[in-house]
Coordinates of C-alpha atoms in Angstrom, one line a residue:
M265 CA 39.4 211.9 336.0
E266 CA 39.5 211.7 331.9
Y267 CA 37.3 209.0 330.6
I268 CA 39.0 206.9 328.0
V269 CA 37.0 204.5 325.8
S270 CA 37.7 200.9 326.6
A271 CA 39.2 200.4 322.9
R272 CA 41.9 202.5 323.9
K273 CA 42.0 201.8 327.5
Y274 CA 42.4 198.2 327.1
R275 CA 44.6 198.2 324.0
P276 CA 47.2 195.3 324.0
M277 CA 50.7 196.3 325.1
T278 CA 52.2 193.0 324.5
F279 CA 52.0 190.1 322.2
G280 CA 50.4 187.8 324.5
S281 CA 47.7 190.2 325.2
V282 CA 46.5 190.3 321.4
V283 CA 43.2 188.4 321.1
G284 CA 42.5 186.0 318.4
Q285 CA 45.8 186.1 316.4
T286 CA 47.8 183.5 317.8
A287 CA 49.7 182.4 314.8
L288 CA 50.7 185.9 313.6
T289 CA 52.1 187.0 317.0
T290 CA 53.9 183.7 317.3
T291 CA 55.5 184.2 314.1
L292 CA 56.6 187.9 315.1
K293 CA 57.9 186.7 318.4
N294 CA 60.0 183.9 316.9
A295 CA 61.5 186.4 314.1
V296 CA 62.4 188.7 317.2
K297 CA 64.1 186.2 319.2
S298 CA 66.2 184.6 316.2
G299 CA 67.0 188.2 314.8
K300 CA 65.9 187.4 311.2
L301 CA 63.8 190.6 310.6
A302 CA 62.6 191.4 307.0
H303 CA 62.8 195.2 305.9
A304 CA 59.1 195.4 304.8
F305 CA 56.1 193.9 306.4
L306 CA 52.2 194.0 305.2
F307 CA 49.5 193.6 307.6
C308 CA 46.3 193.2 305.9
G309 CA 42.8 192.4 307.3
P310 CA 39.4 194.0 308.2
R311 CA 39.1 196.8 310.6
G312 CA 39.5 196.5 314.3
V313 CA 41.3 193.2 314.5
G314 CA 44.7 194.3 315.7
K315 CA 47.0 195.4 312.7
T316 CA 48.2 198.9 314.0
T317 CA 48.3 197.6 317.5
C318 CA 50.4 194.6 316.3
A319 CA 52.8 196.9 314.3
R320 CA 53.2 199.0 317.3
I321 CA 54.1 196.1 319.9
F322 CA 56.4 194.7 317.0
A323 CA 58.2 198.2 316.8
K324 CA 58.6 198.5 320.6
T325 CA 60.1 194.7 320.9
I326 CA 62.6 194.9 318.1
N327 CA 63.9 198.1 320.0
C328 CA 64.1 196.7 323.3
E329 CA 67.3 196.1 325.0
H330 CA 66.3 193.0 327.2
V331 CA 64.0 191.1 324.9
G332 CA 62.7 188.0 327.3
P333 CA 63.0 184.4 326.3
D334 CA 59.3 184.4 325.1
G335 CA 60.1 187.2 322.8
E336 CA 58.2 190.0 324.6
A337 CA 59.6 193.5 325.6
C338 CA 60.9 193.8 329.0
N339 CA 58.7 197.4 329.4
E340 CA 61.6 198.5 331.9
C341 CA 64.4 199.4 329.4
E342 CA 64.8 203.4 328.4
S343 CA 63.4 202.3 324.7
C344 CA 60.4 200.6 326.2
R345 CA 59.6 203.3 328.5
A346 CA 59.7 206.1 325.9
F347 CA 57.3 204.1 323.7
N348 CA 54.9 203.5 326.5
E349 CA 55.1 207.3 327.4
Q350 CA 54.6 207.9 323.6
R351 CA 57.8 209.8 323.1
S352 CA 60.2 207.3 321.3
L353 CA 61.9 209.0 318.2
N354 CA 62.2 205.8 316.5
I355 CA 58.7 204.9 315.5
F356 CA 57.0 207.0 313.0
E357 CA 53.4 206.6 312.0
L358 CA 51.9 207.9 308.9
D359 CA 48.3 208.0 308.1
A360 CA 48.3 207.4 304.2
A361 CA 44.7 208.6 303.9
S362 CA 45.6 212.1 304.5
N363 CA 49.2 212.1 303.1
N364 CA 49.0 210.3 300.1
G365 CA 51.0 212.6 297.7
V366 CA 54.4 212.4 296.2
D367 CA 55.6 215.2 298.6
S368 CA 55.0 213.1 301.8
M369 CA 56.8 209.9 300.5
R370 CA 59.8 212.2 299.6
Q371 CA 59.7 213.4 303.2
L372 CA 59.6 210.0 304.5
T373 CA 62.5 209.1 302.1
E374 CA 64.4 211.9 303.6
Q375 CA 63.7 210.7 307.1
T376 CA 65.2 207.4 306.5
R377 CA 68.5 208.8 305.9
I378 CA 69.1 209.7 309.5
P379 CA 70.1 206.8 311.8
P380 CA 68.3 206.1 315.2
Q381 CA 69.7 208.0 318.1
M382 CA 68.4 205.3 320.6
G383 CA 67.7 201.9 319.9
R384 CA 68.6 199.5 316.8
Y385 CA 65.8 200.5 314.3
K386 CA 63.9 203.0 312.9
V387 CA 60.3 201.7 312.3
F388 CA 57.8 203.5 309.8
I389 CA 54.1 202.5 310.1
I390 CA 52.1 203.4 307.3
D391 CA 48.4 203.1 307.9
E392 CA 45.7 202.6 305.3
V393 CA 48.8 202.4 302.7
H394 CA 46.2 201.5 299.9
M395 CA 45.1 205.3 300.0
L396 CA 48.4 206.3 298.6
S397 CA 48.3 207.5 294.9
A398 CA 50.2 205.8 292.0
Q399 CA 52.8 208.4 292.0
A400 CA 53.3 208.4 295.6
F401 CA 53.6 204.3 295.4
N402 CA 56.1 204.9 292.5
A403 CA 58.2 207.4 294.5
F404 CA 58.4 204.8 297.5
L405 CA 59.0 201.8 295.7
K406 CA 62.8 202.2 295.5
T407 CA 63.2 203.2 299.2
L408 CA 60.7 199.9 300.1
E409 CA 63.0 197.7 297.9
E410 CA 66.5 198.7 299.4
P411 CA 66.3 200.7 302.5
P412 CA 69.1 201.4 305.0
S413 CA 69.9 198.4 307.7
Y414 CA 68.3 200.3 310.4
V415 CA 65.0 200.9 308.7
I416 CA 61.9 198.6 308.9
F417 CA 58.6 199.6 307.0
I418 CA 55.2 198.0 308.4
L419 CA 52.3 198.8 306.0
A420 CA 48.9 198.2 307.3
T421 CA 45.7 198.0 305.0
T422 CA 42.3 197.1 304.9
E423 CA 42.1 196.5 301.2
K424 CA 45.2 194.5 299.8
H425 CA 43.8 194.3 296.4
K426 CA 44.4 198.2 295.8
I427 CA 48.1 197.9 296.6
L428 CA 50.5 197.7 293.5
P429 CA 51.9 194.3 292.9
T430 CA 55.1 195.7 292.9
I431 CA 54.8 196.7 296.6
I432 CA 53.3 193.5 297.7
S433 CA 56.2 191.6 296.3
R434 CA 58.6 193.5 298.4
C435 CA 56.7 192.8 301.3
Q436 CA 56.2 189.9 304.0
I437 CA 52.5 189.4 304.3
Y438 CA 50.6 188.9 307.3
D439 CA 46.7 188.3 306.9
F440 CA 44.8 189.1 310.1
E441 CA 41.6 187.0 310.8
R442 CA 38.4 188.3 312.0
M443 CA 37.5 187.6 315.7
D444 CA 35.1 184.8 316.4
V445 CA 32.5 185.3 319.0
G446 CA 33.9 183.1 321.5
H447 CA 37.3 185.2 321.6
T448 CA 35.2 188.6 321.7
V449 CA 33.1 187.3 324.3
A450 CA 36.1 186.2 326.6
H451 CA 37.8 189.5 325.9
L452 CA 34.3 191.6 326.8
K453 CA 34.2 189.4 330.1
M454 CA 37.7 190.6 331.0
V455 CA 37.0 194.4 330.4
A456 CA 33.4 194.0 332.2
E457 CA 35.1 192.7 335.3
K458 CA 37.6 195.2 335.3
E459 CA 35.1 197.7 335.1
G460 CA 32.7 196.6 337.5
V461 CA 29.8 195.7 334.8
T462 CA 27.3 192.9 335.8
Y463 CA 26.5 191.1 332.5
D464 CA 24.9 187.9 331.2
E465 CA 26.2 185.8 328.6
E466 CA 23.6 186.1 326.1
S467 CA 24.2 190.0 326.1
L468 CA 27.7 189.5 325.5
A469 CA 27.4 187.1 322.5
L470 CA 24.8 189.4 320.9
I471 CA 27.4 192.5 321.2
A472 CA 30.1 190.0 319.8
E473 CA 27.8 189.2 316.9
K474 CA 26.8 192.7 316.2
A475 CA 30.4 193.8 315.9
D476 CA 31.0 191.2 313.0
G477 CA 34.6 190.1 314.0
G478 CA 35.9 193.6 314.9
M479 CA 37.4 193.7 318.4
R480 CA 37.2 197.6 318.3
D481 CA 33.6 197.5 317.0
A482 CA 32.8 195.2 319.9
L483 CA 34.2 197.2 322.6
S484 CA 32.6 200.5 321.2
I485 CA 29.3 198.6 321.2
F486 CA 30.0 197.3 324.9
D487 CA 30.5 201.4 326.2
Q488 CA 27.3 202.2 324.2
C489 CA 25.4 199.3 326.0
V490 CA 27.0 200.0 329.3
S491 CA 25.9 203.7 329.0
F492 CA 22.1 202.7 328.4
C493 CA 21.9 200.0 330.9
G494 CA 23.4 201.6 333.9
G495 CA 26.2 199.3 334.7
T496 CA 24.1 196.1 334.4
L497 CA 23.9 194.6 330.9
S498 CA 20.8 192.4 330.1
Y499 CA 19.8 190.8 327.0
D500 CA 16.4 192.7 326.6
K501 CA 18.2 195.9 327.3
V502 CA 21.0 195.3 324.8
V503 CA 18.4 194.4 322.0
S504 CA 16.5 197.5 322.5
N505 CA 19.6 199.7 322.7
L506 CA 21.0 198.2 319.4
N507 CA 17.6 197.9 317.8
V508 CA 18.0 194.3 316.7
L509 CA 15.3 191.8 316.2
A510 CA 15.7 189.3 319.1
S511 CA 16.1 185.9 318.6
D512 CA 13.0 184.8 320.4
N513 CA 10.9 186.2 317.3
Y514 CA 12.6 183.6 315.2
F515 CA 12.0 180.6 317.3
Q516 CA 8.2 181.7 317.8
L517 CA 8.1 182.2 314.1
V518 CA 9.6 178.5 313.5
D519 CA 7.5 177.2 315.9
L520 CA 4.3 178.7 314.3
C521 CA 5.4 177.5 310.8
L522 CA 5.9 173.9 312.2
E523 CA 2.1 174.1 313.6
D524 CA 0.8 175.6 310.1
K525 CA -0.5 178.6 311.9
V526 CA -0.6 180.8 309.0
A527 CA -2.8 183.6 310.5
D528 CA -0.7 183.9 313.8
V529 CA 2.5 184.1 311.5
M530 CA 0.8 187.1 309.5
V531 CA 0.0 188.9 312.9
L532 CA 3.7 188.2 314.3
V533 CA 5.1 189.6 311.0
N534 CA 2.9 192.6 311.2
S535 CA 4.1 193.4 314.9
I536 CA 7.8 192.9 313.6
I537 CA 7.4 195.4 310.7
S538 CA 5.3 198.1 313.0
N539 CA 8.2 198.1 315.2
G540 CA 10.5 199.7 312.8
F541 CA 12.4 196.3 311.5
D542 CA 12.9 196.0 307.6
G543 CA 11.3 193.1 305.9
G544 CA 14.4 192.1 304.2
Q545 CA 16.2 192.2 308.1
L546 CA 13.8 189.7 309.1
V547 CA 13.9 187.2 306.2
N548 CA 18.0 187.5 306.4
G549 CA 17.6 186.8 310.0
L550 CA 15.3 183.8 309.6
A551 CA 17.8 182.5 306.9
S552 CA 20.6 182.8 309.7
H553 CA 18.2 181.1 312.4
L554 CA 17.4 178.2 310.2
R555 CA 21.1 177.7 309.4
N556 CA 21.5 177.5 313.1
V557 CA 19.0 175.1 313.5
L558 CA 20.4 173.0 310.7
M559 CA 23.9 172.8 312.3
A560 CA 22.3 172.0 315.7
K561 CA 20.7 168.6 314.3
D562 CA 24.2 167.1 314.4
P563 CA 26.4 167.0 317.2
T564 CA 29.5 167.0 315.0
T565 CA 28.4 170.7 313.6
L566 CA 27.1 172.1 317.0
P567 CA 30.2 173.8 317.6
L568 CA 29.7 175.8 314.6
L569 CA 27.1 177.8 316.5
E570 CA 28.8 180.9 318.0
V571 CA 26.0 181.5 320.5
S572 CA 25.8 181.1 324.4
E573 CA 25.0 177.8 326.0
R574 CA 21.5 178.6 326.7
Q575 CA 21.0 179.4 323.1
R576 CA 22.7 176.4 321.9
A577 CA 20.2 174.3 324.2
R578 CA 17.2 175.9 322.5
Y579 CA 18.6 175.5 319.0
G580 CA 19.0 171.8 319.8
E581 CA 15.6 171.5 321.2
Q582 CA 14.0 173.3 318.1
A583 CA 16.2 171.2 315.8
R584 CA 14.6 168.1 317.0
K585 CA 11.0 169.3 316.1
C586 CA 12.2 170.4 312.5
P587 CA 12.3 167.9 309.8
P588 CA 15.2 168.2 307.5
R589 CA 12.9 168.9 304.2
F590 CA 11.2 171.8 306.3
I591 CA 14.7 173.3 306.9
Y592 CA 16.1 173.0 303.3
Q593 CA 12.7 174.1 301.6
A594 CA 12.4 177.2 303.9
L595 CA 16.3 178.4 303.2
R596 CA 15.3 178.1 299.6
Y597 CA 12.3 180.2 300.0
C598 CA 14.3 182.6 302.0
N599 CA 17.1 182.7 299.7
E600 CA 14.8 183.7 296.7
C601 CA 13.2 186.2 298.6
D602 CA 16.4 187.9 299.5
Q603 CA 17.3 187.8 295.8
G604 CA 14.3 189.4 294.4
Y605 CA 13.6 191.9 297.4
R606 CA 15.5 195.0 295.9
Q607 CA 13.8 194.7 292.8
S608 CA 10.4 194.0 294.3
S609 CA 7.9 197.1 294.1
N610 CA 5.7 195.8 297.0
K611 CA 8.6 194.4 299.5
R612 CA 6.3 193.6 302.3
L613 CA 3.9 191.5 300.0
L614 CA 7.0 189.6 299.1
V615 CA 8.1 189.0 302.4
E616 CA 4.5 187.8 303.6
L617 CA 4.1 185.5 300.6
T618 CA 7.6 183.9 301.6
L619 CA 6.6 183.1 305.0
I620 CA 3.1 181.7 304.1
E621 CA 5.0 179.5 301.7
V622 CA 7.2 178.4 304.5
A623 CA 4.4 177.8 306.8
Q624 CA 2.7 175.5 304.4
I625 CA 5.7 173.4 303.7
L626 CA 4.4 170.4 305.9
Q627 CA 1.0 171.0 304.9
D628 CA 1.8 169.1 301.7
D629 CA 3.2 166.1 303.5
E630 CA -0.2 165.9 305.8
A631 CA -2.2 165.9 302.8
G632 CA -0.2 163.0 301.5
A633 CA 0.4 164.2 298.1
G634 CA 4.2 163.9 298.3
R635 CA 4.3 166.6 295.0
P636 CA 5.7 170.0 295.1
R637 CA 3.3 172.7 295.8
K638 CA 2.0 175.0 292.8
T639 CA -0.4 177.2 294.7
L640 CA -0.7 178.7 298.3
K641 CA -3.1 176.9 300.4
S642 CA -6.1 179.1 301.4
L643 CA -5.6 181.1 304.6
F644 CA -9.1 180.9 305.6
K645 CA -10.5 177.3 305.8
K646 CA -14.0 178.6 306.6
L647 CA -14.2 180.1 303.4
V648 CA -13.0 177.1 301.7
A649 CA -15.8 174.9 303.3
L650 CA -18.3 177.2 302.4
G651 CA -17.2 177.3 298.6
Q652 CA -17.0 173.5 298.4
Q653 CA -20.6 173.5 300.1
K654 CA -21.9 176.1 297.3
A655 CA -20.2 174.0 294.3
A656 CA -21.9 170.8 295.6
T657 CA -25.3 172.5 295.9
Q658 CA -24.7 173.8 292.0
V659 CA -24.0 170.2 291.2
A660 CA -27.1 168.7 292.7
A661 CA -29.2 171.2 291.0
T662 CA -27.6 170.4 287.6
E663 CA -28.4 166.6 288.1
R664 CA -31.9 167.4 288.8
H665 CA -32.8 169.9 286.0
G666 CA -30.6 168.2 283.3
S667 CA -27.2 169.6 281.7
P668 CA -27.1 173.3 281.7
R669 CA -26.9 175.2 278.5
P670 CA -23.3 175.7 277.2
Q671 CA -21.8 179.1 277.9
A672 CA -19.2 181.0 276.1
A673 CA -15.8 180.5 277.0
P674 CA -14.0 183.3 278.7
A675 CA -11.4 185.2 276.5
M676 CA -8.5 184.4 278.4
A677 CA -8.4 180.9 279.8
A678 CA -5.8 179.3 281.5
T679 CA -3.7 176.6 279.8
P680 CA -4.4 173.2 281.4
T681 CA -1.8 171.5 283.1
P682 CA -1.0 167.8 282.5
E683 CA -2.4 167.0 286.2
T684 CA -5.7 169.0 285.3
R685 CA -6.1 168.2 281.6
P686 CA -9.3 165.7 281.0
A687 CA -9.0 162.8 279.4
A688 CA -10.5 162.4 276.0
T689 CA -13.9 160.8 275.6
P690 CA -14.5 157.8 273.4
A691 CA -16.6 160.0 270.9
A692 CA -13.7 162.6 270.7
S693 CA -11.1 160.0 270.3
T694 CA -12.7 158.3 267.4
T695 CA -12.9 161.5 265.3
T696 CA -9.7 162.1 263.5
P697 CA -9.3 165.6 262.3
P698 CA -8.2 166.4 258.9
A699 CA -4.3 166.9 258.2
A700 CA -3.5 170.4 258.3
S701 CA -1.7 171.5 255.0
P702 CA 1.8 172.9 255.6
A703 CA 0.8 176.4 254.3
A704 CA -2.0 176.7 256.7
S705 CA 0.3 175.9 259.4
T706 CA 2.9 178.5 258.7
S707 CA 0.6 181.1 258.0
S708 CA -1.9 181.1 260.8
P709 CA -0.6 180.7 264.3
V710 CA -4.1 179.9 265.8
A711 CA -5.8 176.9 265.5
S712 CA -9.5 176.9 263.9
P713 CA -12.2 176.1 266.1
A714 CA -13.1 172.7 264.6
A715 CA -9.4 171.5 265.0
S716 CA -9.2 172.3 268.5
T717 CA -12.2 170.5 269.4
A718 CA -11.2 167.1 268.1
A719 CA -7.7 165.8 269.3
P720 CA -5.9 162.8 267.9
P721 CA -5.4 160.0 270.1
S722 CA -1.5 160.8 270.5
A723 CA -2.6 163.9 272.2
A724 CA -3.8 162.2 275.1
P725 CA -2.2 163.2 278.6
R726 CA 0.8 161.1 279.5
R727 CA 2.0 160.2 282.9
P728 CA 5.0 162.4 283.6
I729 CA 8.3 160.1 283.8
P730 CA 9.6 160.3 287.3
G731 CA 13.0 162.5 287.4
I732 CA 12.1 164.4 284.2
R733 CA 10.0 167.6 284.2
P734 CA 7.4 167.4 281.5
R735 CA 7.6 171.4 281.0
G736 CA 11.3 171.2 280.3
L737 CA 11.2 168.3 278.1
G738 CA 8.3 170.2 275.9
M739 CA 10.6 173.2 276.1
F740 CA 13.5 171.0 274.4
K741 CA 11.1 169.5 271.8
Q742 CA 9.9 173.1 270.9
M743 CA 13.2 174.6 270.4
E744 CA 14.4 171.5 268.2
A745 CA 11.1 172.0 266.2
K746 CA 11.9 175.8 265.8
K747 CA 15.5 175.1 264.8
E748 CA 14.4 172.5 262.0
T749 CA 11.7 174.9 260.9
A750 CA 14.3 177.8 260.5
Q751 CA 16.5 175.8 258.4
Q752 CA 13.9 174.5 256.2
E753 CA 12.0 177.9 255.8
E754 CA 11.6 179.5 252.3
V755 CA 10.5 183.2 252.3
E756 CA 8.3 184.0 249.4
I757 CA 9.7 186.6 247.1
I758 CA 6.9 189.6 246.8
N759 CA 8.7 191.5 243.6
K760 CA 9.2 188.7 241.3
E761 CA 8.2 190.8 238.4
E762 CA 10.9 193.6 238.8
Q763 CA 14.0 193.1 236.9
K764 CA 15.6 196.5 237.5
P765 CA 19.7 196.0 236.8
F766 CA 22.0 196.6 239.8
S767 CA 26.0 197.0 239.7
Q768 CA 28.3 195.7 242.4
E769 CA 28.3 199.1 244.1
D770 CA 24.6 198.8 244.4
L771 CA 25.0 195.6 246.0
A772 CA 27.7 196.7 248.4
R773 CA 25.8 199.7 249.6
E774 CA 22.4 197.8 250.2
W775 CA 24.3 195.0 251.9
L776 CA 25.7 197.5 254.1
A777 CA 22.4 199.2 255.0
M778 CA 20.9 195.8 255.9
C779 CA 23.7 195.1 258.2
N780 CA 23.1 198.4 260.0
R781 CA 19.3 197.6 260.4
M782 CA 20.2 194.1 261.9
Q783 CA 22.5 195.8 264.6
K784 CA 19.6 195.9 267.3
P785 CA 17.8 192.6 266.8
L786 CA 21.2 190.6 265.8
P787 CA 24.0 192.2 267.4
G788 CA 26.4 189.3 267.4
L789 CA 25.6 188.7 263.8
A790 CA 25.5 191.9 262.0
P791 CA 29.4 193.0 262.7
R792 CA 30.3 189.8 261.1
L793 CA 28.3 190.2 258.1
K794 CA 29.7 193.7 257.4
N795 CA 33.2 192.1 257.0
I796 CA 31.7 189.9 254.2
I797 CA 31.8 191.3 250.8
P798 CA 29.1 189.7 248.4
L799 CA 30.1 189.5 244.6
I800 CA 27.9 188.8 241.4
T801 CA 29.1 185.9 239.7
D802 CA 26.6 185.2 237.2
Y803 CA 24.1 188.1 237.1
P804 CA 21.7 188.1 239.0
N805 CA 23.4 185.5 241.1
I806 CA 25.4 186.6 244.1
E807 CA 27.9 184.5 246.0
I808 CA 28.8 184.9 249.8
V809 CA 31.8 183.2 250.9
V810 CA 32.5 182.8 254.6
D811 CA 35.6 181.6 256.5
N812 CA 34.3 179.3 259.3
R813 CA 31.5 176.7 259.5
Q814 CA 29.5 178.2 262.3
L815 CA 29.1 181.6 260.5
L816 CA 28.2 179.5 257.4
E817 CA 25.2 177.8 259.2
Q818 CA 24.0 181.0 260.7
I819 CA 23.6 182.6 257.5
S820 CA 22.3 179.7 255.9
Q821 CA 19.2 180.0 258.2
L822 CA 18.7 183.5 257.3
K823 CA 19.3 183.0 253.6
G824 CA 15.5 183.5 252.6
R825 CA 15.2 186.6 254.5
I826 CA 18.3 187.9 253.3
R827 CA 17.3 187.2 249.7
K828 CA 14.0 188.6 250.1
T829 CA 15.5 192.0 251.5
M830 CA 17.9 192.4 249.0
A831 CA 15.5 191.7 246.2
V832 CA 13.2 194.6 247.6
Y833 CA 15.8 197.0 248.0
L834 CA 17.8 196.3 244.6
H835 CA 14.3 196.1 243.0
N836 CA 15.0 192.8 241.1
G837 CA 13.0 189.7 242.3
N838 CA 15.3 187.1 240.2
I839 CA 18.6 187.5 242.2
D840 CA 19.6 184.4 244.4
F841 CA 22.5 183.9 246.8
N842 CA 24.9 181.0 246.7
I843 CA 26.7 180.7 250.5
R844 CA 29.8 178.5 250.5
L845 CA 32.8 177.9 252.4
A846 CA 36.2 179.5 251.8
K847 CA 38.9 177.5 250.6
A848 CA 42.2 177.5 252.2
E849 CA 43.9 179.6 249.6
E850 CA 41.0 182.1 249.5
V851 CA 41.4 183.0 253.4
K852 CA 43.1 186.0 253.6
P853 CA 44.8 187.7 257.0
V854 CA 43.1 190.6 258.3
L855 CA 45.5 193.7 258.0
S856 CA 45.8 196.3 260.5
K857 CA 45.7 199.9 259.4
R858 CA 49.5 200.0 259.5
E859 CA 50.0 197.0 257.4
L860 CA 47.4 197.9 255.1
F861 CA 49.1 201.7 254.5
E862 CA 52.6 199.8 254.0
K863 CA 50.9 197.7 251.4
I864 CA 49.5 200.5 249.5
S865 CA 53.0 202.4 249.8
K866 CA 54.7 199.7 248.3
E867 CA 52.3 199.4 245.7
N868 CA 52.1 203.2 244.8
H869 CA 55.4 204.8 245.5
A870 CA 53.6 208.3 245.1
I871 CA 51.9 207.9 248.4
E872 CA 55.2 207.2 250.1
L873 CA 56.7 210.3 248.5
L874 CA 53.7 212.5 249.6
R875 CA 54.1 211.2 253.2
Q876 CA 57.7 212.1 253.3
Q877 CA 57.2 215.4 251.8
L878 CA 54.6 216.4 254.1
D879 CA 56.3 214.6 257.1
L880 CA 53.2 212.8 257.9
E881 CA 52.8 209.9 260.6
L882 CA 50.1 207.2 260.8
A883 CA 48.1 207.9 264.1

């Protein structure tokens, strides 16, 4: 006997046997019973959810001679038998992926002119309709809008956004949903019972989860697992066949993290990666597992877990052991790892550091700090104890022999944080450094050693205000200080002695060259400066007129740098700039090329005469 895969063997033949699309099948049955049928339908949704199947059932039902009171076909009349035996002449299926040209649409249009020989309607099912070319869509448009009374079009697609809006507006749209795990498992149970396959619920739930909402994919995976397991589906064999990470690994990983067993976590991660699983897959699976644990903490969200009853009980048991803070923080770490996984050059190290952070979330609470962790705790407590003992020995030796000789500070010292910066001593607080002059503060970015040894009383560390991050507040103050400095900045002219005369042409040329050099450091401002024409008003004074206040502020901040640049390239150190906002009568509209040509032609008739004689057109 010829073998037929389950996806074809158990394909639904009636609306009632369609799984997971109750709302759509009910609508189609009511349309058949009432006789109110549209001339075009669009079935869209993910793969393997029943779009083409429903199209075939709908085509068979509307041609049935004895439709039942429930809107189902009788399967006894000549039309139904012809459809079931695949010899019906009223139903045409076209694969738009391979017939996507204009010629295919013309042939389809020619077929619509022939009325059905048996039955009432001629149904055209166009699968993967988004693959049609734009020319084919346009050739099909008129026929789709006004087909003959006996023609019905059913378009099926997985990518609705690729279809022209003019096509969509002429169709009734039916959006098919993904299959949930419950419906998929119920259908797989029916198939397994008919095929005589022994199964457990966990294995079917894993197959349904792997199918990702597609019933056709679920049946294909089911056939594959049955062939591997030899007629008896078990969870372990299905996991081995599908090469997925078993949920036991995630349960064990979370338990180890709750117990702060970092070394055991590293051993488990090494064994998982050694078995061929990707680190990103591990992190994403852990995030999904933590999400299920979070849903299991509340009885109202427990039905959101699309797992078996046994798995649901395990999630509930682990949820009782996990504090909410642990789940939220662990999900945040997994999300950050997922975002940086592709760009990381050492992916395994990133995964291991993420899991170390997850394992040490509750360690902070045990320490009683209540503050966010800034560094990872050591994995080797014996080495930490040995280091502390060595440090205590050095302190004791220092107290016996006096203070040690000061050593040179390292070249790159870490910047002390507010928590670790030592408080100022009384001697240091009484010494006030001399006030630094403005010239010294702007010319040298590095403070002198004398200035750095003594700090004013106002520089003493303050206790951070609850709810405000000191670092963010400091950055805000630095930005404000930089903004004020930029507004008050005065750039020194280095060629004050030069007084070479320059013309308006020289000024325009050097202004354009300066804007071209600014294109890379200031890509947003440089094009706007090119549209400005600086004018010599009272030589060597230059006036810049801008049309909006925002641009005025931006140029004012760069006034010193612009003046210095132009003084160097124009070889005149006495130039000065006056920047002002344009008056209402000075603001002129920006003309297009055509408007500019028409204006010049009106002012000079010779140009228009030349254009007419040469028969030229403005491109």
